[in-house]
Coordinates of C-alpha atoms in Angstrom, one line a residue:
I7 CA -31.1 -1.6 33.5
K8 CA -34.1 0.9 33.2
L9 CA -34.0 4.0 31.1
S10 CA -35.2 7.0 32.6
R11 CA -38.5 8.6 31.1
N12 CA -36.7 11.2 29.0
M13 CA -34.0 8.9 27.4
E14 CA -36.7 6.7 26.2
K15 CA -38.4 9.4 24.5
K16 CA -34.8 11.1 23.0
I17 CA -34.0 9.4 19.7
L18 CA -30.8 9.6 18.6
S19 CA -29.4 11.3 15.0
K20 CA -27.9 8.5 12.7
Q21 CA -26.0 11.4 10.9
E22 CA -21.9 11.4 12.1
P23 CA -20.8 14.6 14.0
K24 CA -20.4 17.7 11.1
G25 CA -16.9 17.6 9.5
T26 CA -16.5 13.6 9.7
T27 CA -17.4 10.9 7.7
D28 CA -18.4 7.4 7.8
W29 CA -16.4 4.7 5.5
L30 CA -18.7 2.4 4.2
P31 CA -16.4 -0.9 2.7
E32 CA -16.5 0.4 -0.7
E33 CA -15.4 3.9 0.7
F34 CA -12.8 2.0 3.1
K35 CA -11.6 0.1 0.2
L36 CA -10.6 3.7 -1.6
R37 CA -8.8 4.9 1.3
Q38 CA -7.2 2.1 2.2
Y39 CA -6.0 1.8 -1.4
I40 CA -4.3 5.5 -0.9
F41 CA -2.8 4.2 2.3
N42 CA -1.4 1.2 0.9
T43 CA 0.2 3.3 -1.8
W44 CA 1.5 5.6 0.7
R45 CA 3.1 3.0 2.8
A46 CA 4.3 1.4 -0.3
V47 CA 6.5 4.0 -1.8
C48 CA 7.8 5.1 1.8
L49 CA 9.1 1.7 2.7
R50 CA 10.6 1.4 -0.7
Y51 CA 12.8 4.5 0.3
G52 CA 13.7 2.7 3.5
F53 CA 11.4 5.0 5.9
E54 CA 10.4 3.3 9.3
E55 CA 6.7 3.5 10.6
Y56 CA 6.0 5.5 13.9
L57 CA 3.0 6.4 15.6
T58 CA 1.9 9.0 18.4
P59 CA -0.8 9.7 20.9
L60 CA -4.0 11.0 19.5
V61 CA -4.0 14.2 21.9
E62 CA -1.0 15.8 22.6
N63 CA -0.3 19.3 25.3
S64 CA -1.9 22.0 23.6
D65 CA 1.0 24.4 24.3
I66 CA 2.8 22.5 21.0
Y67 CA 0.5 23.4 18.6
R68 CA 0.4 27.0 20.0
A69 CA 3.7 28.1 20.1
K70 CA 5.0 26.9 16.3
S71 CA 1.6 25.8 14.3
G72 CA 0.2 29.5 13.5
E73 CA -2.5 31.4 14.3
D74 CA -5.2 29.1 12.6
V75 CA -4.1 25.4 13.5
G76 CA -2.3 26.5 16.5
D77 CA -5.4 28.9 17.7
R78 CA -9.1 29.2 16.5
E79 CA -8.7 25.4 14.9
L80 CA -7.3 23.4 18.3
L81 CA -10.0 21.3 19.6
S82 CA -8.8 21.1 23.3
F83 CA -10.1 20.0 26.8
K84 CA -9.1 19.5 30.3
D85 CA -8.3 16.0 31.8
F86 CA -8.7 15.0 35.0
G87 CA -5.1 16.2 36.0
G88 CA -5.9 20.0 34.8
R89 CA -3.7 19.4 31.9
D90 CA -4.7 21.6 28.9
L91 CA -4.8 19.0 25.7
S92 CA -5.7 18.9 22.0
I93 CA -6.6 16.4 19.6
R94 CA -3.9 16.6 16.8
P95 CA -4.6 19.0 14.0
E96 CA -0.9 18.1 12.3
M97 CA 1.9 15.7 13.1
T98 CA 5.1 17.7 13.1
P99 CA 5.1 19.0 16.3
S100 CA 4.2 15.6 18.1
V101 CA 6.9 13.5 15.8
T102 CA 9.5 16.7 16.5
R103 CA 8.5 15.7 20.0
L104 CA 8.9 12.4 19.8
V105 CA 12.4 12.2 17.8
S106 CA 13.5 15.0 20.4
K107 CA 13.4 12.1 23.1
I108 CA 16.2 9.5 20.9
Y109 CA 17.6 12.3 18.8
N110 CA 21.2 12.1 20.4
T111 CA 21.5 8.6 20.7
S112 CA 20.1 7.4 17.2
P113 CA 22.4 7.0 13.5
K114 CA 21.4 10.0 11.8
P115 CA 19.8 10.5 9.0
I116 CA 16.4 9.2 10.7
K117 CA 13.7 8.7 8.0
Y118 CA 10.6 8.4 9.6
F119 CA 6.8 7.9 8.1
S120 CA 3.1 7.9 10.1
I121 CA -0.1 7.2 8.6
A122 CA -2.6 8.9 11.1
N123 CA -6.0 10.9 11.7
F124 CA -6.2 14.5 12.6
M125 CA -9.0 16.8 13.8
R126 CA -9.2 20.9 12.8
N127 CA -12.7 22.6 14.3
E128 CA -12.8 24.7 10.9
K129 CA -15.5 24.8 8.2
P130 CA -15.9 21.7 6.4
Q131 CA -15.3 21.9 2.3
R132 CA -14.7 20.1 -0.9
G133 CA -11.3 18.5 0.2
R134 CA -11.6 19.9 3.9
N135 CA -12.7 17.8 6.6
R136 CA -12.7 18.4 10.2
E137 CA -11.5 14.7 10.7
F138 CA -9.0 13.7 8.2
W139 CA -6.0 11.2 7.4
Q140 CA -2.7 12.2 6.4
L141 CA 0.5 11.0 5.4
N142 CA 3.8 12.5 7.1
C143 CA 7.2 11.8 5.8
D144 CA 10.2 13.2 7.9
I145 CA 13.7 13.3 7.8
F146 CA 15.7 14.0 10.8
G147 CA 19.4 14.8 11.4
S148 CA 20.9 16.0 8.0
N149 CA 21.3 19.7 7.0
N150 CA 22.3 18.5 3.4
L151 CA 20.3 19.9 0.4
L152 CA 20.0 16.2 -0.5
A153 CA 17.7 15.5 2.4
D154 CA 15.4 18.1 0.7
I155 CA 15.6 16.5 -2.9
E156 CA 15.0 13.1 -1.6
T157 CA 11.8 14.4 0.5
M158 CA 10.8 15.9 -2.7
Q159 CA 11.6 13.2 -5.1
L160 CA 9.8 10.8 -2.5
A161 CA 6.7 13.0 -2.8
L162 CA 6.6 13.1 -6.7
D163 CA 7.3 9.1 -6.8
I164 CA 4.1 9.0 -4.4
M165 CA 1.9 10.9 -6.9
L166 CA 3.7 8.8 -9.7
E167 CA 2.5 5.4 -8.3
F168 CA -0.9 6.3 -8.5
D169 CA -0.4 6.2 -12.2
A170 CA -0.8 9.8 -12.4
P171 CA -1.1 11.2 -16.5
S172 CA 1.6 13.3 -17.4
D173 CA 0.9 17.2 -16.6
S174 CA -1.6 16.1 -14.2
F175 CA 0.2 17.7 -11.2
V176 CA 3.4 19.9 -10.5
L177 CA 5.3 20.2 -7.5
A178 CA 6.1 23.7 -6.9
V179 CA 9.4 24.9 -4.9
N180 CA 10.1 28.1 -2.9
S181 CA 12.2 28.8 -0.2
R182 CA 11.6 30.9 2.8
R183 CA 15.1 32.0 2.9
L184 CA 14.2 33.9 -0.5
I185 CA 11.1 34.9 1.2
D186 CA 13.4 36.7 3.7
G187 CA 15.8 37.8 1.2
V188 CA 12.6 39.7 -0.3
L189 CA 11.4 41.4 2.7
E190 CA 14.9 42.5 3.4
L191 CA 15.0 44.1 -0.1
S192 CA 11.4 45.6 0.5
G193 CA 12.6 46.6 4.1
A194 CA 9.8 44.6 5.9
Q195 CA 12.5 42.8 7.5
K196 CA 12.7 45.9 9.5
L197 CA 9.5 45.8 10.9
K198 CA 8.4 44.7 14.1
P199 CA 7.8 41.1 14.5
D200 CA 4.3 40.4 14.4
K201 CA 3.8 43.0 11.7
R202 CA 6.6 41.1 9.7
L203 CA 4.9 37.7 10.8
A204 CA 1.8 39.6 9.2
V205 CA 3.2 40.4 6.1
I206 CA 4.3 36.5 5.1
R207 CA 1.2 35.6 5.8
T208 CA -0.4 37.9 3.5
L209 CA 2.0 36.8 1.2
D210 CA 0.9 33.1 1.9
K211 CA -2.4 34.1 0.9
W212 CA -1.7 35.8 -2.1
S213 CA -3.8 33.8 -4.6
K214 CA -6.6 34.0 -2.5
L215 CA -6.9 37.8 -2.0
T216 CA -7.6 40.6 -4.5
P217 CA -4.9 43.4 -5.3
E218 CA -6.6 46.1 -3.2
S219 CA -7.0 43.7 -0.4
W220 CA -3.5 42.2 0.0
Q221 CA -2.5 45.7 -0.9
K222 CA -4.6 47.1 2.3
K223 CA -3.1 44.3 4.2
L224 CA 0.6 45.4 3.7
K225 CA -0.1 49.0 4.1
E226 CA -1.8 48.0 7.3
A227 CA 1.4 46.0 8.1
G228 CA 3.7 49.0 8.0
L229 CA 5.0 48.9 4.3
K230 CA 5.3 51.9 1.7
K231 CA 4.4 51.9 -1.8
A232 CA 7.8 51.2 -3.0
S233 CA 8.1 48.3 -0.7
I234 CA 4.8 47.0 -1.8
L235 CA 5.8 47.0 -5.5
I236 CA 9.0 45.2 -4.8
L237 CA 6.9 42.0 -3.1
E238 CA 4.7 42.5 -6.0
Q239 CA 7.0 42.3 -8.5
F240 CA 8.7 38.7 -6.6
M241 CA 5.3 37.6 -6.5
K242 CA 4.6 37.6 -10.2
S243 CA 7.2 36.1 -11.2
R244 CA 7.0 32.7 -13.1
T245 CA 10.8 31.9 -12.9
L246 CA 14.0 32.0 -11.2
N247 CA 15.3 33.7 -14.0
E248 CA 12.4 36.3 -13.9
V249 CA 13.4 37.2 -10.0
A250 CA 17.2 37.6 -11.1
E251 CA 15.9 40.0 -14.0
Y252 CA 13.6 42.1 -11.8
L253 CA 15.4 41.7 -8.6
P254 CA 19.3 40.8 -9.3
G255 CA 19.7 41.8 -5.9
L256 CA 18.0 38.2 -5.0
K257 CA 20.7 36.2 -7.2
N258 CA 23.2 35.9 -4.4
N259 CA 20.5 35.1 -2.3
I260 CA 20.9 31.2 -0.4
G261 CA 17.1 30.2 -1.0
F262 CA 17.9 31.4 -4.8
K263 CA 20.5 29.2 -5.1
E264 CA 18.9 25.9 -3.4
I265 CA 15.6 26.4 -5.7
N266 CA 18.4 26.2 -8.6
E267 CA 20.1 23.2 -7.3
A268 CA 17.1 21.4 -6.5
L269 CA 15.2 21.9 -9.6
K270 CA 18.5 21.1 -11.5
S271 CA 18.9 17.8 -9.5
L272 CA 15.1 16.6 -9.7
S273 CA 15.1 17.5 -13.6
S274 CA 18.0 15.0 -14.0
L275 CA 16.3 12.6 -12.2
G276 CA 13.9 12.9 -14.8
Y277 CA 10.9 15.0 -13.1
D278 CA 11.7 17.9 -15.3
N279 CA 7.7 17.7 -16.5
F280 CA 6.3 17.5 -12.9
I281 CA 8.6 20.6 -10.9
E282 CA 8.3 24.4 -11.1
F283 CA 9.6 27.3 -9.1
N284 CA 6.3 29.2 -7.5
P285 CA 6.7 32.3 -5.4
T286 CA 3.3 31.9 -4.3
V287 CA 4.3 29.1 -2.4
I288 CA 4.9 30.3 1.3
R289 CA 3.6 27.6 4.0
G290 CA 1.1 29.1 6.3
F291 CA 3.2 27.1 9.3
D292 CA 5.7 29.3 11.5
Y293 CA 8.3 26.7 11.9
Y294 CA 9.1 26.5 8.2
D295 CA 12.7 27.9 7.4
G296 CA 14.1 26.9 4.2
L297 CA 13.3 25.0 0.9
V298 CA 9.4 24.7 1.1
F299 CA 7.1 23.1 -1.9
E300 CA 3.5 22.1 -2.5
V301 CA 2.0 19.8 -5.2
F302 CA -0.6 21.2 -7.3
D303 CA -3.7 19.2 -8.9
K304 CA -4.0 20.3 -12.5
H305 CA -7.3 19.2 -13.5
P306 CA -9.5 22.0 -14.3
D307 CA -12.3 20.8 -12.1
N308 CA -10.1 20.3 -9.1
N309 CA -7.4 22.8 -9.3
R310 CA -5.9 23.1 -5.9
T311 CA -3.0 22.4 -3.6
L312 CA -3.4 18.9 -3.0
F313 CA -0.1 19.0 0.2
G314 CA 2.9 20.4 0.4
G315 CA 6.2 20.2 2.7
G316 CA 9.1 21.5 3.5
R317 CA 12.4 22.4 6.0
Y318 CA 11.7 23.1 9.6
N319 CA 15.1 23.1 12.0
G320 CA 13.8 25.3 14.6
L321 CA 11.0 23.2 16.3
A322 CA 12.8 21.0 18.8
E323 CA 13.7 24.2 21.3
I324 CA 10.1 24.0 22.3
F325 CA 11.0 20.8 23.8
G326 CA 13.8 22.2 25.6
E327 CA 16.6 20.3 23.0
K328 CA 19.0 22.0 21.0
N329 CA 17.7 22.6 17.6
F330 CA 18.2 19.6 14.8
P331 CA 17.9 19.7 11.3
A332 CA 14.4 18.5 9.7
V333 CA 12.4 18.3 6.6
G334 CA 8.8 16.5 5.5
F335 CA 5.9 16.7 3.8
A336 CA 2.4 15.7 4.7
P337 CA -0.5 14.8 2.0
G338 CA -4.0 14.1 2.7
D339 CA -6.5 11.6 1.7
E340 CA -9.3 13.9 1.0
T341 CA -7.1 15.6 -1.7
T342 CA -5.7 12.7 -3.0
K343 CA -9.2 10.9 -3.0
L344 CA -10.3 14.1 -5.4
F345 CA -7.0 13.8 -7.6
L346 CA -8.1 10.2 -8.4
E347 CA -11.2 10.9 -9.2
S348 CA -11.0 13.9 -11.0
W349 CA -8.4 11.8 -13.2
G350 CA -10.2 8.5 -13.5
L351 CA -7.7 6.8 -11.6
T352 CA -10.3 4.9 -9.4
K353 CA -11.7 2.3 -12.0
N354 CA -9.3 -0.7 -11.0
I355 CA -9.7 0.3 -7.2
Y356 CA -12.6 -1.7 -6.4
E357 CA -11.3 -4.9 -8.6
S358 CA -9.8 -7.2 -5.8
S359 CA -6.5 -9.1 -6.8
Q360 CA -8.1 -11.8 -5.0
E361 CA -11.2 -14.1 -6.0
K362 CA -14.2 -14.1 -3.6
Y363 CA -15.8 -16.9 -3.0
Y364 CA -19.3 -17.7 -0.7
L365 CA -19.9 -20.8 1.2
P366 CA -23.9 -20.8 1.8
L367 CA -25.4 -23.1 4.7
L368 CA -27.8 -25.2 2.1
D369 CA -28.4 -27.6 5.3
R370 CA -28.3 -26.6 8.6
N371 CA -27.3 -30.5 9.1
L372 CA -24.2 -29.8 7.5
T373 CA -23.3 -27.0 9.6
L374 CA -20.4 -28.8 11.1
E375 CA -19.3 -30.3 7.7
T376 CA -19.9 -26.9 6.0
N377 CA -17.6 -24.9 8.6
L378 CA -15.1 -27.7 8.2
L379 CA -14.7 -27.0 4.4
A380 CA -14.5 -23.3 4.8
K381 CA -11.5 -23.9 7.3
K382 CA -9.7 -25.7 4.7
L383 CA -10.4 -23.3 2.0
R384 CA -9.4 -20.5 4.2
G385 CA -6.1 -22.4 4.8
R386 CA -5.2 -22.8 1.5
N387 CA -5.4 -18.6 1.3
F388 CA -9.0 -18.8 -0.2
A389 CA -11.3 -15.6 0.9
V390 CA -14.3 -17.4 1.8
L391 CA -17.6 -15.7 2.9
S392 CA -19.7 -18.2 5.0
G393 CA -23.4 -18.3 5.5
V394 CA -24.7 -18.4 9.0
E395 CA -28.0 -18.8 8.1
E396 CA -29.8 -21.7 6.2
Q397 CA -30.7 -20.8 2.5
K398 CA -31.8 -22.1 -0.9
I399 CA -29.5 -22.3 -3.6
N400 CA -31.6 -19.7 -5.9
K401 CA -31.4 -17.5 -2.6
A402 CA -27.5 -17.8 -2.2
L403 CA -27.0 -17.2 -5.7
E404 CA -29.1 -13.8 -5.8
F405 CA -27.0 -12.9 -2.5
A406 CA -23.5 -13.6 -3.9
D407 CA -24.5 -11.6 -7.3
K408 CA -25.4 -8.7 -4.8
K409 CA -22.6 -8.9 -3.1
K410 CA -20.4 -9.2 -6.3
I411 CA -18.7 -12.3 -5.3
D412 CA -16.7 -14.1 -7.9
K413 CA -17.6 -18.0 -7.3
V414 CA -19.8 -19.7 -5.6
I415 CA -19.4 -22.8 -3.6
I416 CA -21.9 -25.5 -3.1
F417 CA -22.3 -28.0 -0.6
N418 CA -25.5 -30.0 -0.4
Q419 CA -26.4 -33.3 1.2
D420 CA -25.5 -35.0 -2.3
E421 CA -22.4 -33.4 -2.3
A422 CA -21.4 -34.3 1.1
K423 CA -22.5 -38.2 0.2
K424 CA -20.0 -38.1 -2.9
K425 CA -17.5 -36.4 -0.7
I426 CA -17.0 -33.5 -3.4
Y427 CA -17.9 -29.8 -3.5
K428 CA -18.9 -28.0 -6.3
I429 CA -17.4 -24.4 -7.5
K430 CA -19.7 -21.9 -9.5
N431 CA -18.2 -19.0 -11.7
M432 CA -20.5 -16.5 -11.4
K433 CA -19.9 -14.5 -14.3
S434 CA -19.6 -17.6 -17.3
G435 CA -21.9 -20.0 -15.1
V436 CA -19.6 -23.0 -15.1
E437 CA -19.6 -25.4 -12.4
K438 CA -16.4 -27.7 -11.6
I439 CA -16.4 -30.4 -9.1
K440 CA -13.9 -30.8 -6.5
A441 CA -13.0 -33.2 -3.8
N442 CA -13.5 -32.6 -0.6

């Protein structure tokens, strides 16, 4: 096949698309460690693994994912049938769609998890790529507060599974029901739905806005100075006791009570040093309607939100089904990687527990015999890297050293005649003779 003159001249870029990253083997090993840790803890809790398609109907994100993820950040296209599809930017609508198909016939609760990649058309920055991987853990079919507590406990145990030091992270809890109570107390609940939503989104961005900026936004939404003051008192509270002191009308709010009970339960389970109440945890997605939480990295060089989650009981209706209870969370690979690196937790990841062997082809006349030896050793569960080009022994050892191989198998004409092979330890230099 002949290329056109224009094609022959064109040199394509070796750089991956903006916001995506190539994973060379060392990088992949780190990501695989993260994925394996996620999977191990979820399986330990009895969760089952699933996966959904890479693309979905765009409307499922536009319906409930919020103005950013459900609009500006969607990567959409038309298929040959004219259907409007999007690369998934998150998993919650997808897994809700999946569960909607089997919910009525499945024993409850349904505990599912997945590890998948996603894409958002957003500006790449530290800890946020356009393509990213997430763990998604969800419990469907239970309104009991114990389900919320279990998801938070699972999130905590995932962090601790990485050998996270004490005081390295915190799980901060809030409630959309408590937020609704604050909105009602301030009068914001009486605003038109779009204005009320603008208030919630302003509160969600509280820590990123200056006082002048969020006050301006709240005024634009229709709130008076007295109402803004109530919201300010709530957002500056550091404990539930402070909320009760400054805004006593919230003590009987169901969200207040659920936060209090969740924190007490987690504390009694031994997580007291890793949990707190935080009114600034709002969660930007429109579908959250109960307890919400976020996990924060406390390292001074990486002080940021790692991931979050919460209860979302009202999402199934967009698929024409009766709403069912749901609660879940989703940590990402990039923020997890930054957490591990910030706290020096990656040191042992690259040291494989399985020894690596290199079997060079020292004589092309022994190709068959060398391959048979490699096959036999792999059958004994040895990790054997075979040479495919003839090498002198010094070149083979040099190659093995660069590849950080643990041991080199020496098999040449002399070894073949004696029906043996030698194993050279690359660190100690000691050679051992084995019968072939």
